[in-house]
Coordinates of C-alpha atoms and ligand atoms in Angstrom, one line a residue:
X1 CA 116.9 369.0 246.4
X2 CA 120.1 368.2 244.5
X3 CA 120.3 366.3 241.3
X4 CA 124.0 366.0 241.3
X5 CA 125.9 362.9 242.2
X6 CA 128.6 363.1 244.9
X7 CA 132.3 362.9 243.9
X8 CA 132.4 359.3 245.3
X9 CA 129.3 358.3 243.4
X10 CA 130.7 359.8 240.1
X11 CA 134.0 357.9 240.6
X12 CA 132.1 354.7 241.2
X13 CA 129.9 355.3 238.1
X14 CA 133.0 355.9 236.0
X15 CA 134.8 352.8 237.3
X16 CA 131.7 350.6 236.6
X17 CA 131.3 352.1 233.1
X18 CA 135.0 351.5 232.4
X19 CA 134.7 348.0 233.6
X20 CA 131.7 347.5 231.2
X21 CA 133.6 348.9 228.2
X22 CA 136.8 347.1 228.8
X23 CA 135.8 343.8 230.5
X24 CA 132.2 343.1 229.4
X25 CA 131.4 344.6 226.0
X26 CA 134.4 343.1 224.0
X27 CA 133.7 339.5 225.2
X28 CA 130.0 339.2 225.9
X29 CA 128.7 338.5 222.4
X30 CA 130.5 335.2 222.3
X31 CA 129.1 334.2 225.7
X32 CA 125.6 335.2 224.5
X33 CA 125.9 333.2 221.3
X34 CA 127.1 330.1 223.3
X35 CA 124.6 330.8 226.1
X36 CA 127.5 330.4 228.5
X37 CA 127.8 331.7 232.1
X38 CA 130.6 334.4 232.0
X39 CA 132.6 333.1 235.0
X40 CA 135.8 335.0 234.1
X41 CA 133.9 338.3 234.0
X42 CA 132.1 337.6 237.3
X43 CA 135.4 336.8 239.0
X44 CA 136.9 340.0 237.8
X45 CA 133.9 341.9 239.0
X46 CA 134.4 340.4 242.4
X47 CA 138.1 341.3 242.4
X48 CA 137.4 345.0 241.8
X49 CA 134.5 345.1 244.4
X50 CA 131.6 345.2 242.0
X51 CA 130.0 342.0 243.5
X52 CA 129.8 343.3 247.1
X53 CA 128.7 346.9 246.9
X54 CA 125.8 346.3 249.3
X55 CA 127.7 344.4 252.0
X56 CA 127.6 346.7 255.0
X57 CA 130.9 347.9 256.5
X58 CA 130.4 346.0 259.7
X59 CA 130.4 342.8 257.7
X60 CA 133.5 343.6 255.8
X61 CA 132.0 345.4 252.8
X62 CA 132.3 348.9 251.4
X63 CA 128.7 349.8 252.6
X64 CA 128.0 351.7 249.4
X65 CA 124.6 353.4 249.6
X66 CA 121.6 352.5 247.5
X67 CA 122.2 355.2 244.9
X68 CA 125.7 354.0 244.5
X69 CA 124.5 350.4 244.1
X70 CA 122.1 351.6 241.3
X71 CA 124.9 353.4 239.5
X72 CA 126.9 350.2 239.4
X73 CA 123.9 348.2 238.3
X74 CA 123.1 350.6 235.5
X75 CA 126.6 350.6 234.2
X76 CA 127.0 346.8 234.3
X77 CA 123.7 346.5 232.4
X78 CA 125.0 349.0 229.9
X79 CA 127.5 346.3 229.1
X80 CA 125.2 343.3 229.4
X81 CA 121.9 342.7 231.2
X82 CA 122.8 339.0 231.9
X83 CA 126.0 340.1 233.7
X84 CA 124.3 342.9 235.6
X85 CA 121.4 340.6 236.6
X86 CA 123.8 337.9 237.9
X87 CA 125.3 340.6 240.1
X88 CA 121.9 342.0 241.1
X89 CA 120.4 338.6 242.0
X90 CA 123.4 337.7 244.1
X91 CA 124.5 341.0 245.6
X92 CA 121.2 343.0 245.8
X93 CA 118.1 340.7 245.6
X94 CA 119.2 337.7 247.7
X95 CA 120.8 339.9 250.5
X96 CA 117.4 341.8 250.7
X97 CA 115.7 339.3 253.1
X98 CA 119.0 339.0 255.0
X99 CA 119.2 342.8 255.5
X100 CA 115.5 343.0 256.5
X101 CA 115.1 339.9 258.7
X102 CA 118.5 338.3 259.7
X103 CA 120.2 338.3 263.0
X104 CA 123.9 339.2 263.5
X105 CA 125.1 335.6 263.1
X106 CA 123.1 335.0 260.0
X107 CA 124.3 338.2 258.4
X108 CA 127.9 337.3 259.3
X109 CA 127.6 333.9 257.6
X110 CA 125.8 335.3 254.5
X111 CA 127.9 338.3 253.9
X112 CA 131.1 336.3 254.4
X113 CA 130.0 334.1 251.6
X114 CA 129.6 337.1 249.3
X115 CA 133.0 338.5 250.5
X116 CA 134.6 335.2 249.6
X117 CA 133.4 335.6 246.0
X118 CA 130.5 333.1 246.4
X119 CA 127.3 333.8 244.6
X120 CA 123.8 333.8 246.1
X121 CA 120.3 333.1 244.7
X122 CA 116.8 334.1 245.7
X123 CA 114.4 331.2 245.6
X124 CA 110.8 332.4 245.7
X125 CA 108.9 331.7 242.5
X126 CA 107.4 328.2 241.9
X127 CA 106.1 326.5 238.8
X128 CA 102.5 327.2 240.1
X129 CA 103.1 330.4 242.1
X130 CA 104.7 333.4 240.5
X131 CA 102.7 336.6 241.0
X132 CA 100.8 335.0 243.8
X133 CA 103.6 334.5 246.4
X134 CA 101.2 333.5 249.2
X135 CA 100.1 330.5 247.1
X136 CA 103.5 328.8 247.3
X137 CA 103.6 325.0 247.8
X138 CA 107.2 324.4 249.0
X139 CA 106.8 323.2 252.5
X140 CA 108.9 323.7 255.6
X141 CA 107.9 321.1 258.2
X142 CA 109.3 321.5 261.7
X143 CA 111.3 318.6 263.1
X144 CA 113.0 319.5 266.3
X145 CA 115.9 321.9 265.6
X146 CA 115.4 321.6 261.9
X147 CA 112.9 322.4 259.2
X148 CA 112.4 319.8 256.4
X149 CA 112.0 321.5 253.0
X150 CA 110.2 319.9 250.1
X151 CA 109.2 321.5 246.8
X152 CA 110.4 323.1 243.6
X153 CA 111.4 326.6 242.8
X154 CA 111.2 328.0 239.2
X155 CA 113.2 330.6 237.1
X156 CA 115.9 330.9 239.8
X157 CA 118.6 333.3 238.7
X158 CA 122.1 331.9 239.7
X159 CA 120.6 328.5 240.7
X160 CA 123.4 326.5 239.2
X161 CA 126.3 328.9 240.1
X162 CA 125.4 330.0 243.6
X163 CA 126.7 328.5 246.9
X164 CA 124.0 330.0 249.1
X165 CA 120.3 330.3 248.6
X166 CA 117.6 332.4 250.3
X167 CA 114.6 330.2 250.2
X168 CA 110.9 330.8 251.0
X169 CA 108.6 328.0 252.1
X170 CA 105.3 327.5 253.9
X171 CA 104.6 325.8 257.2
X172 CA 101.0 325.5 256.2
X173 CA 99.7 326.4 252.7
X174 CA 96.2 327.1 254.0
X175 CA 97.6 330.0 256.0
X176 CA 98.6 331.8 252.8
X177 CA 100.9 334.7 253.6
X178 CA 100.7 333.9 257.4
X179 CA 102.5 330.6 256.9
X180 CA 105.6 331.7 254.9
X181 CA 109.2 331.6 256.2
X182 CA 112.5 332.6 254.7
X183 CA 115.7 330.5 255.2
X184 CA 119.4 330.9 254.5
X185 CA 120.3 327.5 252.9
X186 CA 123.7 326.1 252.0
X187 CA 123.2 325.1 248.4
X188 CA 125.3 321.9 249.0
X189 CA 122.9 320.6 251.6
X190 CA 121.8 317.0 250.8
X191 CA 118.5 316.8 249.0
X192 CA 119.0 319.9 246.8
X193 CA 119.3 319.5 243.1
X194 CA 119.0 321.9 240.2
X195 CA 117.3 321.4 236.8
X196 CA 118.9 321.9 233.4
X197 CA 119.7 325.5 232.2
X198 CA 116.6 327.1 230.8
X199 CA 116.8 328.2 227.1
X200 CA 115.7 331.8 227.1
X201 CA 114.8 334.6 224.6
X202 CA 117.3 336.9 226.2
X203 CA 119.4 337.1 229.3
X204 CA 121.3 334.2 227.8
X205 CA 124.5 334.5 229.8
X206 CA 122.6 334.3 233.1
X207 CA 122.1 330.9 234.8
X208 CA 118.4 330.2 235.2
X209 CA 117.1 326.9 236.5
X210 CA 114.7 325.1 238.7
X211 CA 115.8 324.2 242.2
X212 CA 114.4 321.0 243.7
X213 CA 114.2 320.4 247.5
X214 CA 113.7 316.8 248.6
X215 CA 113.7 316.4 252.4
X216 CA 116.3 319.1 252.8
X217 CA 117.2 319.6 256.5
X218 CA 117.7 323.3 257.4
X219 CA 118.5 324.3 261.0
X220 CA 115.9 326.5 262.7
X221 CA 118.8 328.9 263.3
X222 CA 118.8 329.6 259.6
X223 CA 115.2 330.9 259.6
X224 CA 114.9 334.7 259.0
X225 CA 112.9 336.5 261.6
X226 CA 110.1 335.0 263.8
X227 CA 108.2 331.9 262.6
X228 CA 105.7 332.7 259.8
X229 CA 106.9 336.3 259.4
X230 CA 108.6 335.5 256.1
X231 CA 106.1 337.0 253.7
X232 CA 106.6 340.6 255.0
X233 CA 110.3 340.1 255.0
X234 CA 110.0 339.0 251.4
X235 CA 107.8 341.9 250.4
X236 CA 110.2 344.4 252.0
X237 CA 113.1 342.8 250.3
X238 CA 111.4 343.1 246.9
X239 CA 110.7 346.8 247.7
X240 CA 114.4 347.2 248.1
X241 CA 115.4 345.3 245.0
X242 CA 112.8 346.6 242.5
X243 CA 114.7 349.9 242.0
X244 CA 117.7 347.7 240.9
X245 CA 115.5 346.3 238.1
X246 CA 114.8 349.9 237.2
X247 CA 118.5 350.6 237.1
X248 CA 119.1 347.6 235.0
X249 CA 116.5 348.9 232.5
X250 CA 118.0 352.3 232.4
X251 CA 121.4 350.8 231.6
X252 CA 120.0 348.7 228.8
X253 CA 118.0 351.6 227.4
X254 CA 121.0 354.0 227.6
X255 CA 123.1 351.5 225.6
X256 CA 120.4 351.1 222.9
X257 CA 120.0 354.9 222.7
X258 CA 123.8 355.4 222.2
X259 CA 123.9 352.7 219.5
X260 CA 120.9 354.3 217.8
X261 CA 122.6 357.8 217.9
X262 CA 125.9 356.4 216.5
X263 CA 124.2 354.6 213.7
X264 CA 121.9 357.5 212.8
X265 CA 124.9 359.8 212.3
X266 CA 126.8 357.3 210.2
X267 CA 124.0 355.9 208.0
X268 CA 123.4 357.9 204.8
X269 CA 120.0 357.9 203.0
X270 CA 118.7 360.3 200.4
X271 CA 122.1 361.9 200.4
X272 CA 122.4 362.7 204.1
X273 CA 122.8 361.1 207.5
X274 CA 119.5 359.8 208.7
X275 CA 119.9 361.8 211.9
X276 CA 119.0 364.8 209.8
X277 CA 115.5 363.4 209.3
X278 CA 112.7 364.4 211.7
X279 CA 111.4 360.9 211.7
X280 CA 114.6 359.7 213.4
X281 CA 115.3 362.8 215.5
X282 CA 111.9 362.5 217.2
X283 CA 112.5 358.9 218.0
X284 CA 115.9 359.8 219.6
X285 CA 114.3 362.8 221.5
X286 CA 111.6 360.5 223.0
X287 CA 114.3 358.0 224.0
X288 CA 116.3 360.8 225.7
X289 CA 113.3 362.0 227.7
X290 CA 112.1 358.7 228.7
X291 CA 115.5 357.4 229.9
X292 CA 116.1 360.5 232.0
X293 CA 112.7 360.2 233.6
X294 CA 113.3 356.5 234.3
X295 CA 116.7 357.3 235.8
X296 CA 115.2 360.0 238.1
X297 CA 112.5 357.7 239.3
X298 CA 115.1 355.1 240.1
X299 CA 117.1 357.6 242.2
X300 CA 113.9 358.8 243.9
X301 CA 113.0 355.3 245.0
X302 CA 116.5 354.9 246.5
X303 CA 116.5 358.3 248.2
X304 CA 113.0 357.6 249.8
X305 CA 114.3 354.2 251.0
X306 CA 117.5 355.7 252.4
X307 CA 115.6 358.3 254.3
X308 CA 113.3 355.7 255.8
X309 CA 110.2 357.2 254.0
X310 CA 107.5 355.0 252.5
X311 CA 108.8 353.9 249.1
X312 CA 107.0 350.7 248.1
X313 CA 104.9 352.5 245.5
X314 CA 107.8 354.5 244.2
X315 CA 109.9 351.3 243.8
X316 CA 107.0 349.9 241.7
X317 CA 106.7 353.2 239.7
X318 CA 110.4 352.9 238.9
X319 CA 110.6 349.2 238.1
X320 CA 107.4 349.4 235.9
X321 CA 108.2 352.6 234.1
X322 CA 111.9 352.0 233.5
X323 CA 111.3 348.5 232.2
X324 CA 108.5 349.7 229.9
X325 CA 110.9 352.4 228.7
X326 CA 113.7 349.9 228.1
X327 CA 111.3 347.8 225.9
X328 CA 110.3 350.8 223.9
X329 CA 113.8 352.2 223.5
X330 CA 115.4 348.9 222.5
X331 CA 112.5 348.2 220.0
X332 CA 112.9 351.7 218.5
X333 CA 116.7 351.3 218.4
X334 CA 116.2 348.2 216.2
X335 CA 113.8 350.3 214.1
X336 CA 116.4 353.1 213.7
X337 CA 119.0 350.5 212.5
X338 CA 116.4 349.0 210.2
X339 CA 117.5 345.6 208.7
X340 CA 120.8 345.9 210.4
X341 CA 119.1 346.2 213.7
X342 CA 117.6 342.8 213.1
X343 CA 121.0 341.2 212.7
X344 CA 122.9 339.7 215.6
X345 CA 126.1 341.4 214.5
X346 CA 124.6 344.8 215.4
X347 CA 124.2 345.0 219.2
X348 CA 120.6 346.3 219.5
X349 CA 119.0 342.9 218.7
X350 CA 120.4 341.5 221.9
X351 CA 119.3 344.6 223.9
X352 CA 115.8 344.1 222.6
X353 CA 115.7 340.4 223.5
X354 CA 117.2 341.2 226.9
X355 CA 114.8 344.0 227.7
X356 CA 111.7 341.9 227.7
X357 CA 112.5 340.0 230.9
X358 CA 112.5 343.2 233.0
X359 CA 108.8 343.7 232.4
X360 CA 108.3 340.2 233.8
X361 CA 110.8 339.4 236.6
X362 CA 110.7 340.7 240.2
X363 CA 107.0 341.2 239.9
X364 CA 105.4 341.6 236.4
X365 CA 104.5 345.1 235.4
X366 CA 100.9 344.1 235.9
X367 CA 101.7 343.3 239.6
X368 CA 103.5 346.7 239.9
X369 CA 100.3 348.3 238.7
X370 CA 98.4 346.3 241.3
X371 CA 100.7 347.6 244.0
X372 CA 100.5 351.2 242.7
X373 CA 96.7 351.2 242.2
X374 CA 96.3 349.7 245.7
X375 CA 98.5 352.6 247.1
X376 CA 96.7 355.4 245.3
X377 CA 93.2 354.2 246.1
X378 CA 93.9 353.4 249.7
Ligands
CAA401 N1 105.9 345.8 252.8 C1 105.5 345.3 254.0 N2 104.3 344.6 254.1 C2 103.7 344.2 253.0 C3 104.1 344.7 251.7 C4 105.3 345.5 251.6 N3 105.7 345.9 250.4 N4 103.2 344.2 250.8 C5 102.3 343.5 251.5 N5 102.5 343.5 252.8 C6 101.8 343.0 253.9 C7 100.3 343.5 253.9 O1 100.2 344.7 254.6 C8 99.6 342.4 254.5 O2 99.8 342.4 255.9 P1 98.6 342.8 257.0 O3 97.4 342.0 256.6 O4 99.2 342.5 258.3 O5 98.4 344.3 256.8 C9 100.3 341.2 254.0 O6 101.6 341.6 253.7 C10 99.6 340.5 252.8 O7 99.5 341.5 251.8 P2 98.6 341.4 250.5 O8 97.2 341.0 251.0 O9 98.8 342.7 249.7 O10 99.2 340.1 249.8 P3 98.8 339.4 248.4 O11 98.8 338.0 248.7 O12 97.6 340.1 247.9 O13 100.1 339.7 247.5 C11 101.5 340.9 245.9 C12 100.7 340.9 247.2 C13 102.0 342.4 245.9 C14 100.7 340.6 244.7 C15 102.7 340.0 246.1 O14 102.3 338.6 246.1 C16 103.8 340.2 245.1 O15 104.6 341.1 245.2 N6 103.8 339.4 244.0 C17 104.9 339.4 243.0 C18 106.0 338.5 243.4 C19 107.3 338.9 242.8 O16 107.7 340.0 242.7 N7 108.1 337.8 242.4 C20 109.4 338.0 242.0 C21 110.3 336.9 242.2 S1 112.0 337.2 242.2 C22 112.5 337.3 240.6 O17 111.7 337.4 239.7 C23 114.0 337.4 240.4 C24 114.6 336.3 239.7 O18 115.6 335.7 240.1 C25 114.1 335.8 238.4

């Protein structure tokens, strides 16, 4: 057992932190205020390789391992969750079903898109089916060498900015999980439209919309895996991506922690910095402990996955624990800053707004507890 990062991992972590400090933090408040997608930042991220860390070497990528991918995710989310989540949805979540279920040609097509700087989106959730994936209503009706897709997807990260979608649809809703299929879909296929940008509590720079499919013809060759095997491909992909939500949460929490420390050393009350008071010191100590525990769980989920060991439950521990930690840490950071923490000018207000979504997306924390309790009681 070794808790140290390798030299390459440390270099990657430093590079991503520097990018966050120089290219994200100085500019992001304006994007957040305007609720604007930060194209210029995303393009720079692509140029320096931060949008393709998970592309395997045989498909022209750097083939960075899962721990390395998490280090990048954490550091980008230290800068801004919306930026990190744009990267994670395109570069980690959407590629998941491809990595798990695609053939060589499909991988070549999909990874080429990422290598060219195109974005991807993962289209699973529907207006009436979020936690209950098997209840989805988007249909895939076979018609010769094509499937015809009809239905609506909801809360899709990158919907309006992506060029390629990974879409799940059912051949027969009555079959529940046994009717689901995943497809790689060119976003510009006739019949696909996107809804207006959702107005959100946090994650405001991220592009979130509905995606509507009306008689969209998708070649059978674009189906991932065998017919009706899509549910398990999807679950395995979510197992792989949930640690990245944990890494996002660690990044957001770390930032809030550092902002709270800085403020507590500068702010004077009763004749001394408030960091001298036990009330503040204990809050900071709890933050430090919880962030470190969340980080270690994140790494553990990755190491289990990389070793081919069962990790579904650890991915859920990490996602659930880290996002709960991020919510607590950001809320307490606002408390440490007091009235100033509640002002937009002081960064922790955004961190607290952003943190909430991580307890909800990629499986609510209640669903993570369903997965965990199912595992421990099996
Ligand atoms: N790996 C492999 N197989 C799995 C699996 C896994 N992790 N989980 C389940 N399966 C298999 C089961 O073994 C079972 O197969 P068998 O009968 O052959 O054994 C089959 O799949 C069905 O499993 P369940 O009965 O457990 O399925 P369920 O219908 O009860 O649902 C669930 C399980 C865990 C609740 C699942 O629906 C789920 O994960 N829900 C949350 C969905 C989610 O995370 N959505 C996030 C959307 S993406 C997003 O948020 C990002 C964004 O862009 C905003």
